[in-house]
mmCIF file of C-alpha atoms and ligand atoms in Angstrom:
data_model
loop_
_atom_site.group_PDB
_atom_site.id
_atom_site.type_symbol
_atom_site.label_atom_id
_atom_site.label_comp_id
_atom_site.label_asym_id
_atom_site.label_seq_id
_atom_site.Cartn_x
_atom_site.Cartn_y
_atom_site.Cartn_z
ATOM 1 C CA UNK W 6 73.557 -38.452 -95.612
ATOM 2 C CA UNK W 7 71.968 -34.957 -95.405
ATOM 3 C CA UNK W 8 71.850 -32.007 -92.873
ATOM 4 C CA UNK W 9 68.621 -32.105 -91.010
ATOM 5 C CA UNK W 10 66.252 -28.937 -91.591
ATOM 6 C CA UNK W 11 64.455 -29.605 -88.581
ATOM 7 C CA UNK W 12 61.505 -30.010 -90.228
ATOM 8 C CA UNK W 13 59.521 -32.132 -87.634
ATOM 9 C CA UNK W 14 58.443 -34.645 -90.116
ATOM 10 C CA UNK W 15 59.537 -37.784 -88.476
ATOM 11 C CA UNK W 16 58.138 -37.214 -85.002
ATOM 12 C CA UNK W 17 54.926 -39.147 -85.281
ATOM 13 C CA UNK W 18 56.766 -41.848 -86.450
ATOM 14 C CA UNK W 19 58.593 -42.727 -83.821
ATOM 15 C CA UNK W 20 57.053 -45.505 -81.766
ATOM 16 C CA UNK W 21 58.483 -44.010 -78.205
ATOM 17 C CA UNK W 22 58.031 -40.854 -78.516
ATOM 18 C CA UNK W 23 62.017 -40.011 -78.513
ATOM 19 C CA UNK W 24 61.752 -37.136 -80.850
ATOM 20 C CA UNK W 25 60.103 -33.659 -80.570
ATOM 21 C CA UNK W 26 60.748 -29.926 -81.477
ATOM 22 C CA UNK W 27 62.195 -27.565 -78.781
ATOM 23 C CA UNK W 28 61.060 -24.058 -77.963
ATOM 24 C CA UNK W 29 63.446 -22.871 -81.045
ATOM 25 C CA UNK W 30 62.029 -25.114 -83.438
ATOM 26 C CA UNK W 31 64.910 -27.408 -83.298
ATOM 27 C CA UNK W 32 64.641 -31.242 -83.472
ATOM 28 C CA UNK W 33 65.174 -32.508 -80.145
ATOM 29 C CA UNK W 34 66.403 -36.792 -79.547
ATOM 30 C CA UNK W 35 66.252 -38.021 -75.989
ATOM 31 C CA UNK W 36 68.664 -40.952 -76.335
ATOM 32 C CA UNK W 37 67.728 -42.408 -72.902
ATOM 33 C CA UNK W 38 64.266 -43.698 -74.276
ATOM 34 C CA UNK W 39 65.450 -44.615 -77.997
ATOM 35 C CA UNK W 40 64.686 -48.181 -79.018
ATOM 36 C CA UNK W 41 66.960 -47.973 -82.285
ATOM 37 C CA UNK W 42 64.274 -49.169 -84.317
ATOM 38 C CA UNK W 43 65.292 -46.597 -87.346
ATOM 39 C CA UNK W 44 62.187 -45.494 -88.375
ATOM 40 C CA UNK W 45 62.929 -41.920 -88.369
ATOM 41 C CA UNK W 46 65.708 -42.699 -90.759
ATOM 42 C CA UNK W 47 63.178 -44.137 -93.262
ATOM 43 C CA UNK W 48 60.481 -41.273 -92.964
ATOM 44 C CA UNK W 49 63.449 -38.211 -93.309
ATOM 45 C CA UNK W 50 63.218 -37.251 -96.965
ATOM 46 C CA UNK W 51 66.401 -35.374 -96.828
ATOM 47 C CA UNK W 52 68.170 -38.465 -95.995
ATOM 48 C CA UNK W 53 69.337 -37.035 -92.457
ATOM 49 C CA UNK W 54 69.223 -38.277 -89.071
ATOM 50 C CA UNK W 55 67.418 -36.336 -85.868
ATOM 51 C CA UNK W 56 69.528 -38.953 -83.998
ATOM 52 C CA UNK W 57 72.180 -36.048 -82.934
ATOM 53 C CA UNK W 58 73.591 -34.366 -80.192
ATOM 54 C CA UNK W 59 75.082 -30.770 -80.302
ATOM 55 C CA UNK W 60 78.691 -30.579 -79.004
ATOM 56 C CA UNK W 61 80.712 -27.540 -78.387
ATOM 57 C CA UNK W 62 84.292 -27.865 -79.545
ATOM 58 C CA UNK W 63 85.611 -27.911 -75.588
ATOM 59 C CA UNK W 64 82.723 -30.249 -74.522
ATOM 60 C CA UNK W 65 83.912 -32.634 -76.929
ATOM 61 C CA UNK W 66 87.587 -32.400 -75.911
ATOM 62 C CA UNK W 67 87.040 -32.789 -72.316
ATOM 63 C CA UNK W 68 85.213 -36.086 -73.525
ATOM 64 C CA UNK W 69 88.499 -37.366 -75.414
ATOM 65 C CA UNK W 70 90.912 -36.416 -72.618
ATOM 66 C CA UNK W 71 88.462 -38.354 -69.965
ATOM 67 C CA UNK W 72 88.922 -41.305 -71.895
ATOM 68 C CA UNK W 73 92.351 -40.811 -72.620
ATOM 69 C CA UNK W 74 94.012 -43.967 -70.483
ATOM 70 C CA UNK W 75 91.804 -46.190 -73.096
ATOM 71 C CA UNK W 76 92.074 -44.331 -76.532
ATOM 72 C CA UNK W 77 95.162 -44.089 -78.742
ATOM 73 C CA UNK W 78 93.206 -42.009 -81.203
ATOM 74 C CA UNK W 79 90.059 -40.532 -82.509
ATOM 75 C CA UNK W 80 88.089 -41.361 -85.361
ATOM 76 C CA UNK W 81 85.976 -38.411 -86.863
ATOM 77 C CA UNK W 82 83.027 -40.779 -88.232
ATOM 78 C CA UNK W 83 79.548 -40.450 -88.925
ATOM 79 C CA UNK W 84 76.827 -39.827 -92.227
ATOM 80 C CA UNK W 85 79.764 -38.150 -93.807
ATOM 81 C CA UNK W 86 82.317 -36.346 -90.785
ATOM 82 C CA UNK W 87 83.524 -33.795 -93.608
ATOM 83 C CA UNK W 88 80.057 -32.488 -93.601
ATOM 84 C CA UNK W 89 80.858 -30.455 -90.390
ATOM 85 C CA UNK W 90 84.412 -29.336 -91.651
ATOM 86 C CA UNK W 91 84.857 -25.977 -90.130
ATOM 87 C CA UNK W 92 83.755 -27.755 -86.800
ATOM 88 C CA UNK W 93 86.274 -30.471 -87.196
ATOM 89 C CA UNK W 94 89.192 -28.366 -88.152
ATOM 90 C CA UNK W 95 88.658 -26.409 -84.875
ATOM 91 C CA UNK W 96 88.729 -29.356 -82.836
ATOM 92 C CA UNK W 97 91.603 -30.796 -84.395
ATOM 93 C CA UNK W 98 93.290 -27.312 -83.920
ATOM 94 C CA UNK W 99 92.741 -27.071 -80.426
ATOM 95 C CA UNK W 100 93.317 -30.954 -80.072
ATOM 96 C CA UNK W 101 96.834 -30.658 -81.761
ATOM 97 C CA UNK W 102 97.829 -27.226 -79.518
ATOM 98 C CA UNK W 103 96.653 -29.403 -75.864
ATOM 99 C CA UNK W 104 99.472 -30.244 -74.188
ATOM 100 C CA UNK W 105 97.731 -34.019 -73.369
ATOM 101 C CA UNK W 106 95.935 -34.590 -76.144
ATOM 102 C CA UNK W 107 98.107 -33.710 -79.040
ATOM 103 C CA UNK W 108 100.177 -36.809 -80.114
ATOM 104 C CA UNK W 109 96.612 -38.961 -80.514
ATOM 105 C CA UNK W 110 96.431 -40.624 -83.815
ATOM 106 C CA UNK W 111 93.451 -38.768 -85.706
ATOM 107 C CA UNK W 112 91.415 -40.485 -88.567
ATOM 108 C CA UNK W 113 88.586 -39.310 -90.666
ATOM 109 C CA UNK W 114 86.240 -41.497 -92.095
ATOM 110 C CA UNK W 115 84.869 -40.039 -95.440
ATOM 111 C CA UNK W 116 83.050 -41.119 -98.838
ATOM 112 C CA UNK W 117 85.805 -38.658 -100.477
ATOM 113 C CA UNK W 118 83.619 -35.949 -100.983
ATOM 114 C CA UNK W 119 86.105 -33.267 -100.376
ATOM 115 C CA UNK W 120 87.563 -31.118 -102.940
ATOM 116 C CA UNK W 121 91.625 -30.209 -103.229
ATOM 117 C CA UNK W 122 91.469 -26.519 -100.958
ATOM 118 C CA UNK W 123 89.511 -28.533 -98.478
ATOM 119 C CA UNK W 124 91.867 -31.799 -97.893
ATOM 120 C CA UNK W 125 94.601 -28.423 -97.926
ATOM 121 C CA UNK W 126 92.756 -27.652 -94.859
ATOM 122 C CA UNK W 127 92.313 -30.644 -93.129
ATOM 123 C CA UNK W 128 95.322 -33.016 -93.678
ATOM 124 C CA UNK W 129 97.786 -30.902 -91.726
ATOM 125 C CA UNK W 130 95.850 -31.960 -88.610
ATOM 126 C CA UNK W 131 95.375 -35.311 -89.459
ATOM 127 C CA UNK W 132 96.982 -39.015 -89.520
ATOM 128 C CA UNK W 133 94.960 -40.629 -91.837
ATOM 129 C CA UNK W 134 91.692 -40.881 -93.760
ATOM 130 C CA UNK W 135 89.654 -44.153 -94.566
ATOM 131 C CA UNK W 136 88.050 -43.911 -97.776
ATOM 132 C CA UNK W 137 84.837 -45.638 -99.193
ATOM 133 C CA UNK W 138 85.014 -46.335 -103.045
ATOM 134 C CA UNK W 139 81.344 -47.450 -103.801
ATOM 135 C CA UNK W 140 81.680 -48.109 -107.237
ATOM 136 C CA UNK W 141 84.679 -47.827 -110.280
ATOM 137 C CA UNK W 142 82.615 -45.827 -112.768
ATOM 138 C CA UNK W 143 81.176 -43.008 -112.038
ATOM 139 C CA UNK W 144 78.210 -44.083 -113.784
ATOM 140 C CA UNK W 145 77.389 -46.982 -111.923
ATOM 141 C CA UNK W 146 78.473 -44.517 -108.691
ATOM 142 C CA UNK W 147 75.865 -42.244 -109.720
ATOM 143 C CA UNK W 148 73.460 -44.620 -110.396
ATOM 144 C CA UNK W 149 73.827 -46.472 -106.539
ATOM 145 C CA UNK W 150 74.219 -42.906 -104.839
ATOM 146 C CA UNK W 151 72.833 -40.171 -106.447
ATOM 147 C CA UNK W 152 76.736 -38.359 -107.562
ATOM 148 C CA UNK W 153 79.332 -39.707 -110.008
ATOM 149 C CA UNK W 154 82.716 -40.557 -108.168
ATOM 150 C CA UNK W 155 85.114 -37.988 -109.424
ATOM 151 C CA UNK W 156 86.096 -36.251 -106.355
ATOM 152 C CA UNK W 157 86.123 -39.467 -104.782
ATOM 153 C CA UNK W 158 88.818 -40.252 -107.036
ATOM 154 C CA UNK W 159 90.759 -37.405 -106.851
ATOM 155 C CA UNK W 160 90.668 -37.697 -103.303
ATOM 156 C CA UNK W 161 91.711 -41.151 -103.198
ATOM 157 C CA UNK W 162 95.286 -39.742 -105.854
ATOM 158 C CA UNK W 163 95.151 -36.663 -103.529
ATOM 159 C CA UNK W 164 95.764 -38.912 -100.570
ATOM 160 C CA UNK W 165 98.089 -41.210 -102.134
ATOM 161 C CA UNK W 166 100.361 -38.814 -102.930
ATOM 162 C CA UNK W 167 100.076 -37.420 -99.586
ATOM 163 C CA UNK W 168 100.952 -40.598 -97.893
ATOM 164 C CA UNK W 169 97.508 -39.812 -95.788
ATOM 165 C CA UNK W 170 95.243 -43.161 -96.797
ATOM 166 C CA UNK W 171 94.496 -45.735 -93.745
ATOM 167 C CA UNK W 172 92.368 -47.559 -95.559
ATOM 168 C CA UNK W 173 90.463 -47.987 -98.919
ATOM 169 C CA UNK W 174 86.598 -49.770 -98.400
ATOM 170 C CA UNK W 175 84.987 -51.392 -101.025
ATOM 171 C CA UNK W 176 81.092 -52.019 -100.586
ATOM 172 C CA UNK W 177 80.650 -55.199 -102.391
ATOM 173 C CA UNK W 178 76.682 -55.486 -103.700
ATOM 174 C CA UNK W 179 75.840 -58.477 -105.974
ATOM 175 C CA UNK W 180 75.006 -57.532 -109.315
ATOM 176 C CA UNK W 181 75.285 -53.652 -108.381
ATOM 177 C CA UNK W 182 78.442 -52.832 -107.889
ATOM 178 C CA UNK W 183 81.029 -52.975 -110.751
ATOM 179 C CA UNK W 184 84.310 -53.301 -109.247
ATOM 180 C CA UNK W 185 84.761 -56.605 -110.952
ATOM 181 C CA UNK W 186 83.684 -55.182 -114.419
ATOM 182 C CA UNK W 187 87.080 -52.853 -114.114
ATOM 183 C CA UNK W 188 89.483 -55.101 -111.799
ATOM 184 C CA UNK W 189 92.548 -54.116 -113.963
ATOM 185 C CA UNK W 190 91.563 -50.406 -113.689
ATOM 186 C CA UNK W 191 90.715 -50.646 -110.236
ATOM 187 C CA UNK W 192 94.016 -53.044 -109.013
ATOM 188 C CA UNK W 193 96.135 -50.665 -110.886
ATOM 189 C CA UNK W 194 95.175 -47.863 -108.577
ATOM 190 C CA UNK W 195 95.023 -50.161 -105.612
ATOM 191 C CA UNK W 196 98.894 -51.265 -106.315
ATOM 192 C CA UNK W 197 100.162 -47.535 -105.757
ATOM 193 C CA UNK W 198 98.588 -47.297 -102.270
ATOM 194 C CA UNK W 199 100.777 -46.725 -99.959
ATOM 195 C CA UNK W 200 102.397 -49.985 -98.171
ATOM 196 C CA UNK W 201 100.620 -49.648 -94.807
ATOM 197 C CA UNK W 202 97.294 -48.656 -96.317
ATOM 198 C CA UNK W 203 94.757 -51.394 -96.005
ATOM 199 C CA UNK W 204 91.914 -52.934 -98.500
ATOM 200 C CA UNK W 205 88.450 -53.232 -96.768
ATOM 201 C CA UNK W 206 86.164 -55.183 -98.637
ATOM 202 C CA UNK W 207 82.617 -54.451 -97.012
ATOM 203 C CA UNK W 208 79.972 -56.772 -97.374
ATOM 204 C CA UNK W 209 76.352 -55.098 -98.524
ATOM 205 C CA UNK W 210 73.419 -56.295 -95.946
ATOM 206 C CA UNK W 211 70.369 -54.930 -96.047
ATOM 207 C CA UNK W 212 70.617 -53.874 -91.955
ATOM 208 C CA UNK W 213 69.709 -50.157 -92.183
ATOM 209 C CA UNK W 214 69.198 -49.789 -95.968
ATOM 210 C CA UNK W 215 66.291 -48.018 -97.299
ATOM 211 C CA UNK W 216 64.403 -47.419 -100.676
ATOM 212 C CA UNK W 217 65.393 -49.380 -104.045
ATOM 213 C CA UNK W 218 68.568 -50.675 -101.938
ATOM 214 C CA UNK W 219 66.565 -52.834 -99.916
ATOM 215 C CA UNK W 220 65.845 -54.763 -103.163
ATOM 216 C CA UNK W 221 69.867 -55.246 -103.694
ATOM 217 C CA UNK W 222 70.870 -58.820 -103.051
ATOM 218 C CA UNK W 223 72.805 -59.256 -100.053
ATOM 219 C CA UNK W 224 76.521 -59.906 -100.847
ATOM 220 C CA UNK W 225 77.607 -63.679 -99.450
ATOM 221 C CA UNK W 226 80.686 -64.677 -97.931
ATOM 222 C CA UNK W 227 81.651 -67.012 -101.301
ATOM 223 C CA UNK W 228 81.594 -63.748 -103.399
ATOM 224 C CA UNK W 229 82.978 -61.727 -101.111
ATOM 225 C CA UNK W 230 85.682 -64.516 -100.849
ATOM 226 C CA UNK W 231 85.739 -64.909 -104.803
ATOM 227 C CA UNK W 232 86.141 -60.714 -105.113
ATOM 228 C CA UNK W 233 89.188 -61.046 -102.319
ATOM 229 C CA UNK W 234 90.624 -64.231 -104.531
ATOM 230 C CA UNK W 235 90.454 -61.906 -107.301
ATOM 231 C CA UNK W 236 92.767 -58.878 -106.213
ATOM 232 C CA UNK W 237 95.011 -61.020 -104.494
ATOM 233 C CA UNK W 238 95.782 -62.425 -108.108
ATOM 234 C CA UNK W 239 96.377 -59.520 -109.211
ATOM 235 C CA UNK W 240 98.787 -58.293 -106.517
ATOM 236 C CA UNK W 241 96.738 -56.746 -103.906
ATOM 237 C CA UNK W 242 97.573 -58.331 -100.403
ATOM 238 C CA UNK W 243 96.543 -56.332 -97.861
ATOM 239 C CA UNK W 244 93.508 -56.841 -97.402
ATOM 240 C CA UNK W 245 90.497 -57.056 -94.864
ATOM 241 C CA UNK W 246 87.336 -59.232 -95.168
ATOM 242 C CA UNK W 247 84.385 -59.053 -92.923
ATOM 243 C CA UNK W 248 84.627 -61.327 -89.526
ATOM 244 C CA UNK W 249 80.705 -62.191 -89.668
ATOM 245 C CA UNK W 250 78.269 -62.666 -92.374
ATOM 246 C CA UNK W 251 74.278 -62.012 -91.694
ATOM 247 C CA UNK W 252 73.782 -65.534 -94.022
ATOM 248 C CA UNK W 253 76.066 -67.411 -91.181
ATOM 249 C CA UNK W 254 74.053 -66.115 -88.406
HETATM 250 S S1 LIG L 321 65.425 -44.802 -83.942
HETATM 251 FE FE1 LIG L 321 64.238 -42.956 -84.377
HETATM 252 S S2 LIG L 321 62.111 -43.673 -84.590
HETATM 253 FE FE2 LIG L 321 63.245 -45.323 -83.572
HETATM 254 S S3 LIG L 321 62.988 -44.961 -81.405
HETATM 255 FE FE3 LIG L 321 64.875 -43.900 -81.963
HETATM 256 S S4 LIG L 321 64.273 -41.832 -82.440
HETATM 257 FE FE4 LIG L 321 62.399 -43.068 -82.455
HETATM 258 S S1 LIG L 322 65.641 -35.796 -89.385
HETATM 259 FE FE1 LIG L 322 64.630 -35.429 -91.341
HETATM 260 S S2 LIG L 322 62.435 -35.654 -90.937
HETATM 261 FE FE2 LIG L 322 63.442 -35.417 -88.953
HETATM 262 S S3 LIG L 322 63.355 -33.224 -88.511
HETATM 263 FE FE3 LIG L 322 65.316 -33.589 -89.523
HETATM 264 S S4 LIG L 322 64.948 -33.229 -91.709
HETATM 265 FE FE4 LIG L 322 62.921 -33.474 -90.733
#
């Protein structure tokens, strides 16, 4: 996911005319007339999203404490949530110091992107991360995202050892993916997890994919069911498939 420049380019593709450039030059989204068709998403050549809305660090907190009587936690999601990490260590600051708000359980969902001073920063403030692994080796990583996997890696032994991993995902794409290529490799870092930390296997679908990866095979329920068979042999039993499958629909 990449950081929008505001560059304007994927206004005149948008069929309802959600999207247009402020005073300041600065991509505006008006959510209220938004069909979700995606289009922007496609035209962006950074890879980024105009789909956004600016928060202030207090704006955002009032938000969590009105829906306080039906959260338990937060989960700082998104493209990548580590992207904004000065922002998010700020909220999590004042989040941890507020009297209500403090004992929430707070997650951060990240492709592992972060090096060592960084998780320094953030894990004090923090309950646990959830982790996508896209690929074992960090050829075949680079190949399906643009970046080998090494920090992604050493996040996921950083982590370990700091008893701070939710959950491990695994994006399962026929014939692209290589997880099964290196299953003792890859079970032999699953088995020191953590006992609590769960095993996500994700199934690939081509909902919201664009370029070559909309030429990837979508990943069926048998082989997601054959990949889970497959770690279980080999020790790994916490684990979570997918509840629904596109092909069953
Ligand atoms: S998803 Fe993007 S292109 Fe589609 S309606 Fe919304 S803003 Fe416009
Ligand atoms: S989302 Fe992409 S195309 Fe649209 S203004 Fe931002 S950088 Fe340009």
């Amino acid at each position: 996911m990449g950081v929008c420049n505001h560059c304007g380019d994927c206004i005149e593709g948008c069929p309802v005319a959600a999207l247009k450039l402020d005073s300041g030059g600065k991509i505006q989204w008006n959510n209220e007339v938004c069909i979700q068709c995606d289009k922007c998403l496609d035209i962006c050549p950074v890879s980024a999203s105009p789909k956004t809305s600016l928060y202030s660090v207090s704006t955002l907190l009032e938000l969590i404490r009105e829906n306080l009587p039906f959260i338990s936690g937060i989960t700082l999601s998104g493209g990548e949530a580590t992207i904004q990490l000065p922002f998010i260590i700020n909220l999590l600051t004042m989040l941890r110091a507020d009297s209500e708000l403090h004992s929430l359980n707070c997650l951060v969902d990240t492709n592992g992107s972060l090096g060592k001073r960084s998780w320094g920063k953030l894990l004090p403030y923090i309950d646990g991360v959830l982790l996508d692994l896209k690929s074992w080796h960090t050829k075949r990583h680079r190949v399906l995202t643009g970046v080998g996997n090494g920090k992604v890696k050493q996040s996921l032994k950083l982590l370990t050892a700091a008893n701070k991993i939710t959950e491990v995902r695994l994006l399962l794409i026929p014939n692209q993916t290589d997880y099964q290529d290196y299953l003792v490799d890859l079970c032999e870092t699953l088995l020191q997890l953590p006992k609590q930390t769960t095993v996500r296997i994700n199934a690939f679908q081509h909902h919201g994919v664009k370029g070559i990866a909309k030429t990837w095979e979508n990943a069926t329920q048998l082989q997601i069911e054959e990949f889970a068979h497959q770690l279980e042999m080999a020790g790994i039993n916490n684990l979570v498939l997918p509840t629904v499958y596109l092909e069953n629909i």
